[in-house]
Coordinates of C-alpha atoms in Angstrom, one line a residue:
X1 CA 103.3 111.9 92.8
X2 CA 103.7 115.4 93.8
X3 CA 106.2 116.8 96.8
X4 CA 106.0 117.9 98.9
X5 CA 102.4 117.2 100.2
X6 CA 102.1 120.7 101.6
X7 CA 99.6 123.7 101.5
X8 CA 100.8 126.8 100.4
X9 CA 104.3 125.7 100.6
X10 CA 104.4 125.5 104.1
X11 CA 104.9 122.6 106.8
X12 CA 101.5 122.5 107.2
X13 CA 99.8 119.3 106.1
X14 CA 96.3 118.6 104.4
X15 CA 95.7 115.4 105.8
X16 CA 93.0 114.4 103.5
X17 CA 95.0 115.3 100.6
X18 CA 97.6 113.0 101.7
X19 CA 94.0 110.2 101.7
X20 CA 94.1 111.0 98.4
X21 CA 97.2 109.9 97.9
X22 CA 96.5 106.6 99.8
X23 CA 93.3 106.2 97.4
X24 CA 95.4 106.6 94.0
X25 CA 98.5 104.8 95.0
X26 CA 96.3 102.0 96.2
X27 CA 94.2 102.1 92.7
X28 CA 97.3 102.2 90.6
X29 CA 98.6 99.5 92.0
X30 CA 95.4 97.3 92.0
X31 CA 94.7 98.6 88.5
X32 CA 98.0 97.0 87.4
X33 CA 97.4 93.6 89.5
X34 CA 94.4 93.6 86.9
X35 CA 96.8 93.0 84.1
X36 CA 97.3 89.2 84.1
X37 CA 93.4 88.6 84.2
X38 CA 92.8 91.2 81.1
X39 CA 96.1 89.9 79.0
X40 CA 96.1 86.3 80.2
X41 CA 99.1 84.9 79.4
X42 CA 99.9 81.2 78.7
X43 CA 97.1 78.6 77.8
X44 CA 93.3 79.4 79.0
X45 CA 91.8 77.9 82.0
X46 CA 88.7 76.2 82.7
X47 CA 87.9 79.4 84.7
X48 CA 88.6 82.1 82.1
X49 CA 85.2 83.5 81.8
X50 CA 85.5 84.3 85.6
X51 CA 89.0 85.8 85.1
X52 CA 88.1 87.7 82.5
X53 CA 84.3 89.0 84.2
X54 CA 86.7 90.2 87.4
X55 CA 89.6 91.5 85.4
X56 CA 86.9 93.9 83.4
X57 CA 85.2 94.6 86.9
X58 CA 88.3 95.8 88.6
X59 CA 89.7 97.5 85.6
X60 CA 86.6 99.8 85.5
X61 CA 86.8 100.6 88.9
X62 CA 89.7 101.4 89.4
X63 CA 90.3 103.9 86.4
X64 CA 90.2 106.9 88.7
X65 CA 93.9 106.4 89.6
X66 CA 95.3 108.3 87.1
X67 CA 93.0 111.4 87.4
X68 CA 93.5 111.4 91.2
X69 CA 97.2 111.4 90.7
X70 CA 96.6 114.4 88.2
X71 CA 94.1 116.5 90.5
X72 CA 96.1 116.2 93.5
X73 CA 98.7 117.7 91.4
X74 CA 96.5 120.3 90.7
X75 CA 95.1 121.0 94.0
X76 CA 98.5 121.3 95.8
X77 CA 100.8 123.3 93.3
X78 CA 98.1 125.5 91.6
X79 CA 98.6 128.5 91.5
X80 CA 102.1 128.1 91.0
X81 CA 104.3 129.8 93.9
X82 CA 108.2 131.8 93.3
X83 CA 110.4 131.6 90.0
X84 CA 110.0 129.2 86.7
X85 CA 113.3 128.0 86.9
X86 CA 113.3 126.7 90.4
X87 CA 110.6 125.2 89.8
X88 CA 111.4 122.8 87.2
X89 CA 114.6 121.9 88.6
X90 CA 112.6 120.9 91.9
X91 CA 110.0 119.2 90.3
X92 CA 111.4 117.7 86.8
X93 CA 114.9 117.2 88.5
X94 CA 112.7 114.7 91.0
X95 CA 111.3 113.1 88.4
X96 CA 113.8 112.5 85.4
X97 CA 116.7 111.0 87.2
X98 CA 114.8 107.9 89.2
X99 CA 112.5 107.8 85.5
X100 CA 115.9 107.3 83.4
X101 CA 117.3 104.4 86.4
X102 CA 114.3 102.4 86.6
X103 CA 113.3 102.9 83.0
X104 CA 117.0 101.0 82.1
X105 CA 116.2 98.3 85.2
X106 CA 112.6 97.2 83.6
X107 CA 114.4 97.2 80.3
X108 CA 117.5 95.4 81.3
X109 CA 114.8 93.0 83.0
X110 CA 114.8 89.9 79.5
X111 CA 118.0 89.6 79.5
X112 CA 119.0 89.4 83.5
X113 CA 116.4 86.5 83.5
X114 CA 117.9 84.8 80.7
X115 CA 121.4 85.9 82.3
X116 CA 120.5 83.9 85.0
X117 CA 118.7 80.7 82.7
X118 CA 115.1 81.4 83.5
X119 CA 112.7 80.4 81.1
X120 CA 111.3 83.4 78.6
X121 CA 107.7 82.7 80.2
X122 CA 108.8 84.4 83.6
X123 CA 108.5 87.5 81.8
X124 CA 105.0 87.9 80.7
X125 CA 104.7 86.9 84.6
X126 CA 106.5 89.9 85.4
X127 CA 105.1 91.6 82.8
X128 CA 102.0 90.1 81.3
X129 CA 100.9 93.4 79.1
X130 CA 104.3 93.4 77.4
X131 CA 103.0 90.5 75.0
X132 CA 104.8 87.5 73.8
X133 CA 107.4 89.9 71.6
X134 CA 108.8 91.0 75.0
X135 CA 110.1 87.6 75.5
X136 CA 113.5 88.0 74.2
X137 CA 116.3 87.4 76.3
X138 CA 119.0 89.1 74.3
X139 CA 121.0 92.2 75.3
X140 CA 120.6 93.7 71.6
X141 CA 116.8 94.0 72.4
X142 CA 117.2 95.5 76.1
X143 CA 119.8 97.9 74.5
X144 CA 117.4 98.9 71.2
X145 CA 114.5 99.5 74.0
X146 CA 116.9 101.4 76.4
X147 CA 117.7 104.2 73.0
X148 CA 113.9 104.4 72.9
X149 CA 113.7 106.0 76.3
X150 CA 114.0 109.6 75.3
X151 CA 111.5 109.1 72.8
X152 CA 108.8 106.7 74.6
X153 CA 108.1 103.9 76.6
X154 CA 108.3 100.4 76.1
X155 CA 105.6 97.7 77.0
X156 CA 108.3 96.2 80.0
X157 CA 107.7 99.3 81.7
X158 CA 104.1 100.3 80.2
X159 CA 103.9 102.7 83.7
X160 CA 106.2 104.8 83.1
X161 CA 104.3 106.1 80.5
X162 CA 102.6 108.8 83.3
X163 CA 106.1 109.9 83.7
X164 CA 106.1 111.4 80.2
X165 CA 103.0 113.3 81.5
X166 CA 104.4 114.1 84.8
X167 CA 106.8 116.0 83.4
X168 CA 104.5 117.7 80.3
X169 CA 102.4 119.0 83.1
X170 CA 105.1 120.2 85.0
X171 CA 106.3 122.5 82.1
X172 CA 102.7 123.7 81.4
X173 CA 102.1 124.4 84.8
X174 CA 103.6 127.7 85.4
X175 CA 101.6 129.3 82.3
X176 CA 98.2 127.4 83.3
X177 CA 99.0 128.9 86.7
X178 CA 98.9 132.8 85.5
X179 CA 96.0 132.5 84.4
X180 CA 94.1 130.6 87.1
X181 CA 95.7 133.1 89.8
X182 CA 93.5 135.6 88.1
X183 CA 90.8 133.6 86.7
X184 CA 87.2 133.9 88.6
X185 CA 85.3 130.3 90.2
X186 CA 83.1 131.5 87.2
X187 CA 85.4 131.6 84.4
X188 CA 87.2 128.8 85.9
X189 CA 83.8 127.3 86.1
X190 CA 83.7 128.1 81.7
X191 CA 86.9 126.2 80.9
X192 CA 85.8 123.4 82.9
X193 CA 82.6 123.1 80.9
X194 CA 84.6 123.5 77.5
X195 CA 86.7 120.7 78.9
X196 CA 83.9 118.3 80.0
X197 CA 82.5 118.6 76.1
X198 CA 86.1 117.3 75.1
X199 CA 85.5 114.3 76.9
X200 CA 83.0 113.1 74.6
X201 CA 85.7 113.4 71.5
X202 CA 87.0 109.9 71.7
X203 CA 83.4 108.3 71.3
X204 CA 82.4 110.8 68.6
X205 CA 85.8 109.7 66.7
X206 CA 84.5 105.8 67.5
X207 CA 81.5 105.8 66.6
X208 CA 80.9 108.9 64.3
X209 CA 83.3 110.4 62.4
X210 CA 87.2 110.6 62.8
X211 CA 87.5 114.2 62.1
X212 CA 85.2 117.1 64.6
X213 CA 85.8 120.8 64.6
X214 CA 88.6 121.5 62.2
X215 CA 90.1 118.2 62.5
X216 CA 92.0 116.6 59.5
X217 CA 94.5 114.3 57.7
X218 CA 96.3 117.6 58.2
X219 CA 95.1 119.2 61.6
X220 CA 94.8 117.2 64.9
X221 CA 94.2 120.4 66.8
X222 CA 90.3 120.7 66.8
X223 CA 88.5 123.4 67.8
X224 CA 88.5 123.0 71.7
X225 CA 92.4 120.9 71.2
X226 CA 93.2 123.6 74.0
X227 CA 90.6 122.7 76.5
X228 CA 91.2 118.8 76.1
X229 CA 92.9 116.9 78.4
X230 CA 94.6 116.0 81.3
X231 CA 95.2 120.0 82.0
X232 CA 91.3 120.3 82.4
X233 CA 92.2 117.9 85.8
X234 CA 95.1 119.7 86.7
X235 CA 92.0 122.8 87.4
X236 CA 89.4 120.4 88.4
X237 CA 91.9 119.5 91.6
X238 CA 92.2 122.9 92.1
X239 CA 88.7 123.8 91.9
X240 CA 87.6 120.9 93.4
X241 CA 89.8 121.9 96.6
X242 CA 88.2 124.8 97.3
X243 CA 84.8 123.8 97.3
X244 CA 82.9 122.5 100.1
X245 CA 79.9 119.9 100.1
X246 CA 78.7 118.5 103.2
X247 CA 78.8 114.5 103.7
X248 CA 75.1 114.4 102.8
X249 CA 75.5 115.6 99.4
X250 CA 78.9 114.2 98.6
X251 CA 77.0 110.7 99.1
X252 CA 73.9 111.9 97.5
X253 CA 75.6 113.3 94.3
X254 CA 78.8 111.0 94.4
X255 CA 77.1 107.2 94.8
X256 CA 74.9 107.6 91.7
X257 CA 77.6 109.9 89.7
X258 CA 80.2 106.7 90.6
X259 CA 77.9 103.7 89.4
X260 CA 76.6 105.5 86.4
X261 CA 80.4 105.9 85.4
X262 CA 81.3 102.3 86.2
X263 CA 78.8 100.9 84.6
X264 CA 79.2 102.5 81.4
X265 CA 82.9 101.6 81.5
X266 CA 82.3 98.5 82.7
X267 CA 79.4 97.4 80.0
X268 CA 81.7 99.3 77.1
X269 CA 85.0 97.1 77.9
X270 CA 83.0 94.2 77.8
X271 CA 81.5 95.2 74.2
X272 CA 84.6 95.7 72.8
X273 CA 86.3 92.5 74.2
X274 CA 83.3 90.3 73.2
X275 CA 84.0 91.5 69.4
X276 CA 85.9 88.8 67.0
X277 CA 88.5 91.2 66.7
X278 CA 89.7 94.9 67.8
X279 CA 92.7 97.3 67.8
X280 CA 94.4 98.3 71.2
X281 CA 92.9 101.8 70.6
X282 CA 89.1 100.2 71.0
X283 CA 90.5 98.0 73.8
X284 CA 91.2 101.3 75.7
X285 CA 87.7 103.8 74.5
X286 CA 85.7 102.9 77.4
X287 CA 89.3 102.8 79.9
X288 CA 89.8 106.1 78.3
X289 CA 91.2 108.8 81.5
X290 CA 90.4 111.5 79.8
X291 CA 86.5 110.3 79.0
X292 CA 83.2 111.4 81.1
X293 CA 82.5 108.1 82.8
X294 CA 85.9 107.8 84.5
X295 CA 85.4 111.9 85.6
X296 CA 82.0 110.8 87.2
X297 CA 84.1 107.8 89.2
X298 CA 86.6 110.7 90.2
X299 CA 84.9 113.0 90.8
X300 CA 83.0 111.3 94.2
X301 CA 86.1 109.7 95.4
X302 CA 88.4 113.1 95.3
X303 CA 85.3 114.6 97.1
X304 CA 84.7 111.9 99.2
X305 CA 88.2 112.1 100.7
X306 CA 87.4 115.5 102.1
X307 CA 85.2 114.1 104.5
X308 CA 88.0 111.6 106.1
X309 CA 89.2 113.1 109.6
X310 CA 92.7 111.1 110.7
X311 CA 92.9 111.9 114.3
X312 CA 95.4 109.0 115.1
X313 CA 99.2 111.0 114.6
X314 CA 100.7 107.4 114.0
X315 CA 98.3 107.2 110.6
X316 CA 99.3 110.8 109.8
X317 CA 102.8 109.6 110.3
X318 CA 102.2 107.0 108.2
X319 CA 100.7 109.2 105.4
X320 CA 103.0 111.6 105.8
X321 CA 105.7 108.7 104.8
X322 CA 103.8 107.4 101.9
X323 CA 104.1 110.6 100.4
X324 CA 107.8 111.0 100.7
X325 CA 108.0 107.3 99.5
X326 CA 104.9 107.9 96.9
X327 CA 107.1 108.3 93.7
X328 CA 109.5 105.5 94.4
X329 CA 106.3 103.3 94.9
X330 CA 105.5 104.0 91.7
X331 CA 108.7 103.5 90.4
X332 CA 109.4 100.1 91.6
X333 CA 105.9 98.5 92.5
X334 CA 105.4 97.3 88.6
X335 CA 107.8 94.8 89.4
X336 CA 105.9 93.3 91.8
X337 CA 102.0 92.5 90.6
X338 CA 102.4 89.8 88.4
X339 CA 104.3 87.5 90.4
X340 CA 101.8 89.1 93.6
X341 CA 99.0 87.8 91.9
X342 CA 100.5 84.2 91.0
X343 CA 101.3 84.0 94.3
X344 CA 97.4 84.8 95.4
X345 CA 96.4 82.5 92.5
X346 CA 98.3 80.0 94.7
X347 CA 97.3 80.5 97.7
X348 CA 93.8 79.6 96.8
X349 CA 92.7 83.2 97.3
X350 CA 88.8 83.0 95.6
X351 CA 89.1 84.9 91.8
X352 CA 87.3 87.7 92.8
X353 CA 90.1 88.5 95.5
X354 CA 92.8 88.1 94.0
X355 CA 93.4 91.4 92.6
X356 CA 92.6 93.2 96.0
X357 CA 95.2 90.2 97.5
X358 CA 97.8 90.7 95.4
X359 CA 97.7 94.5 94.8
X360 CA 97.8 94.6 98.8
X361 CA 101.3 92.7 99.0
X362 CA 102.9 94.3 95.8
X363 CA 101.9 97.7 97.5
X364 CA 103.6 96.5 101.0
X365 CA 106.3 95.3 99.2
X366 CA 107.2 98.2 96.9
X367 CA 107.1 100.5 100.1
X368 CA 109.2 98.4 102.0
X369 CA 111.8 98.4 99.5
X370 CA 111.6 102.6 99.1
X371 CA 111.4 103.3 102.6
X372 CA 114.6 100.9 103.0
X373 CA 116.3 102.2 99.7
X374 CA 115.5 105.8 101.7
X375 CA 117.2 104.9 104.5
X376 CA 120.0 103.1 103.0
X377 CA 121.0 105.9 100.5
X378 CA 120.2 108.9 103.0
X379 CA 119.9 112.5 100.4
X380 CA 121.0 110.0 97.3
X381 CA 117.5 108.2 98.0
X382 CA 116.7 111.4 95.9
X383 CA 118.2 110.1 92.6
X384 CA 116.8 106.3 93.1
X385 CA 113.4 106.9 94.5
X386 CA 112.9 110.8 94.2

């Protein structure tokens, strides 16, 4: 969610950066619509295995949302421009205050519903990844979640935990940026490698040993801790940007790069949900971000994106507003996928729609109520919405 969406820090827009932005909001949000088919809560029906198959299908697709979000970040402020300290003020302050206001709302959100006598149910509909624990309606538990804040996130507002990486990234930025300002394509090229053989840690932990490269009970910082990461697609968006492949081989590399990926995480969710029991770490391996089948989704789709040509100035005008309105999307739009996809469920939409369905109208919805909280609150938007 990075702002301005600007190159070189002028007024001069990259369109098809602002695509990408299109592509990962719209992922995000469907990826969360895919939570009350993967954590189903309330009794099983007849159709299950269907919600579950589509649930898995869309989860694996759609995995690229957080990697675009962290490339475009990468492509736009890197290499960082003018002073540290302005810096973070502009880009933390944006961040932390709308983070600390919504992060109270979604944890306020038990006890308003009980507030108002709904039943504790109508919160794993909001929320149906928080788990039946979340279902207390007492202001004690909002208030012991609300001290956690500064510390972590909570399962009522399981998205914020990007947030928490918004703002590492942010503070690691200017010192990543000295030294890709000076780096060649070619060493830039190395660190990417180094980093692409990091991707390969969390299998090797699953299914090999715990411990690689110096790790221990008393070391967590392997050998190549410092090429690991999200920071290795902070570069890749900044590499990535500056290359150039024609339509022909973004299609020709991309297509099989983008199955091969989705079908490895795809098959491997399905594995580890078809065993008689796993932890929430093996529920995650193959959904893993930082893992080489969700780089080879990414990968086509940031490269693909390149390719778009917006020639209409009402959709650039549009674009142009979802990134001023990108980070209180974010912010807000959790609220609405649960109940989105309900309301798809009854509606009749068919099971293997629903997800696109209701991801479309919480996505609508959360920008309406932005752009109108934008409008409404004028330069305060800023603390609300960012």
């Amino acid at each position: 969610m990075t702002q301005p969406l600007q190159e070189g820090g002028t007024s001069a827009r990259v369109v098809w950066l602002d695509v990408v932005r299109l592509v990962a909001m719209f992922t995000v949000v469907c990826c969360h619509s895919a939570d009350p088919f993967n954590f189903y809560p309330g009794p099983e029906p007849d159709n299950i295995a269907d919600i579950q198959f589509w649930g898995a299908a869309y989860g694996a697709a759609l995995r690229p949302c957080v990697p675009l979000f962290v490339m475009l970040t990468g492509a736009l402020l890197l290499p960082v421009r003018g002073e540290v300290g302005p810096f973070y003020r502009k880009r933390i302050g944006r961040v932390v205050w709308p983070f600390l206001l919504w992060s109270v709302i979604y944890n306020l959100f038990p006890w308003l519903t009980g507030v108002v006598g709904c039943s504790p149910r109508v919160i794993l509909d909001f929320f149906p990844y928080a788990g039946e624990e979340a279902m207390q309606q007492s202001l004690g538990y909002a208030l012991k979640n609300i001290a956690r804040i500064p510390l972590n996130f909570t399962s009522l507002a399981a998205h914020m935990w990007y947030i928490y990486l918004l703002v590492g990234l942010y503070l690691y930025l200017p010192v990543f940026s000295a030294w890709v300002e000076k780096a060649s394509r070619r060493a830039q090229g190395w660190f990417l490698a180094a980093w692409a053989v990091t991707l390969f840690v969390p299998y090797f932990r699953a299914y090999v040993d715990p411990y690689l490269w110096g790790a221990c009970s008393w070391n967590e910082f392997y050998m190549l801790y410092a090429f690991a990461g999200f920071n290795g697609y902070l570069l890749l968006g900044h590499y990535l940007r500056h290359t150039e492949w024609s339509l022909r081989r973004t299609l020709a590399v991309g297509v099989p790069m983008f199955v091969a990926g989705f079908l490895v995480t795809f098959f491997g969710f399905r594995h580890i949900t078809s065993l008689p029991e796993y932890t929430p770490e093996q529920l995650e391996l193959f959904f893993y971000y930082c893992s080489p089948n969700v780089v080879m989704m990414t990968v086509p789709l940031f490269m693909l994106a390149r390719h778009v040509r917006v020639e209409r100035e009402w959709v650039r005008r549009l674009l142009a507003n979802l990134t001023a309105c990108g980070f209180g999307i974010y912010m807000v739009h959790y609220f609405f996928t649960g109940p989105c996809v309900i309301l798809a469920r009854w509606l009749g939409v068919p099971v293997c729609l629903q997800i696109p369905a209701g991801a479309l109208v919480a996505f609508a919805a959360a920008w309406t109520v932005v752009e109108l909280l934008r409008r409404l609150l004028g330069r305060r938007a800023r603390y609300v919405v960012g």
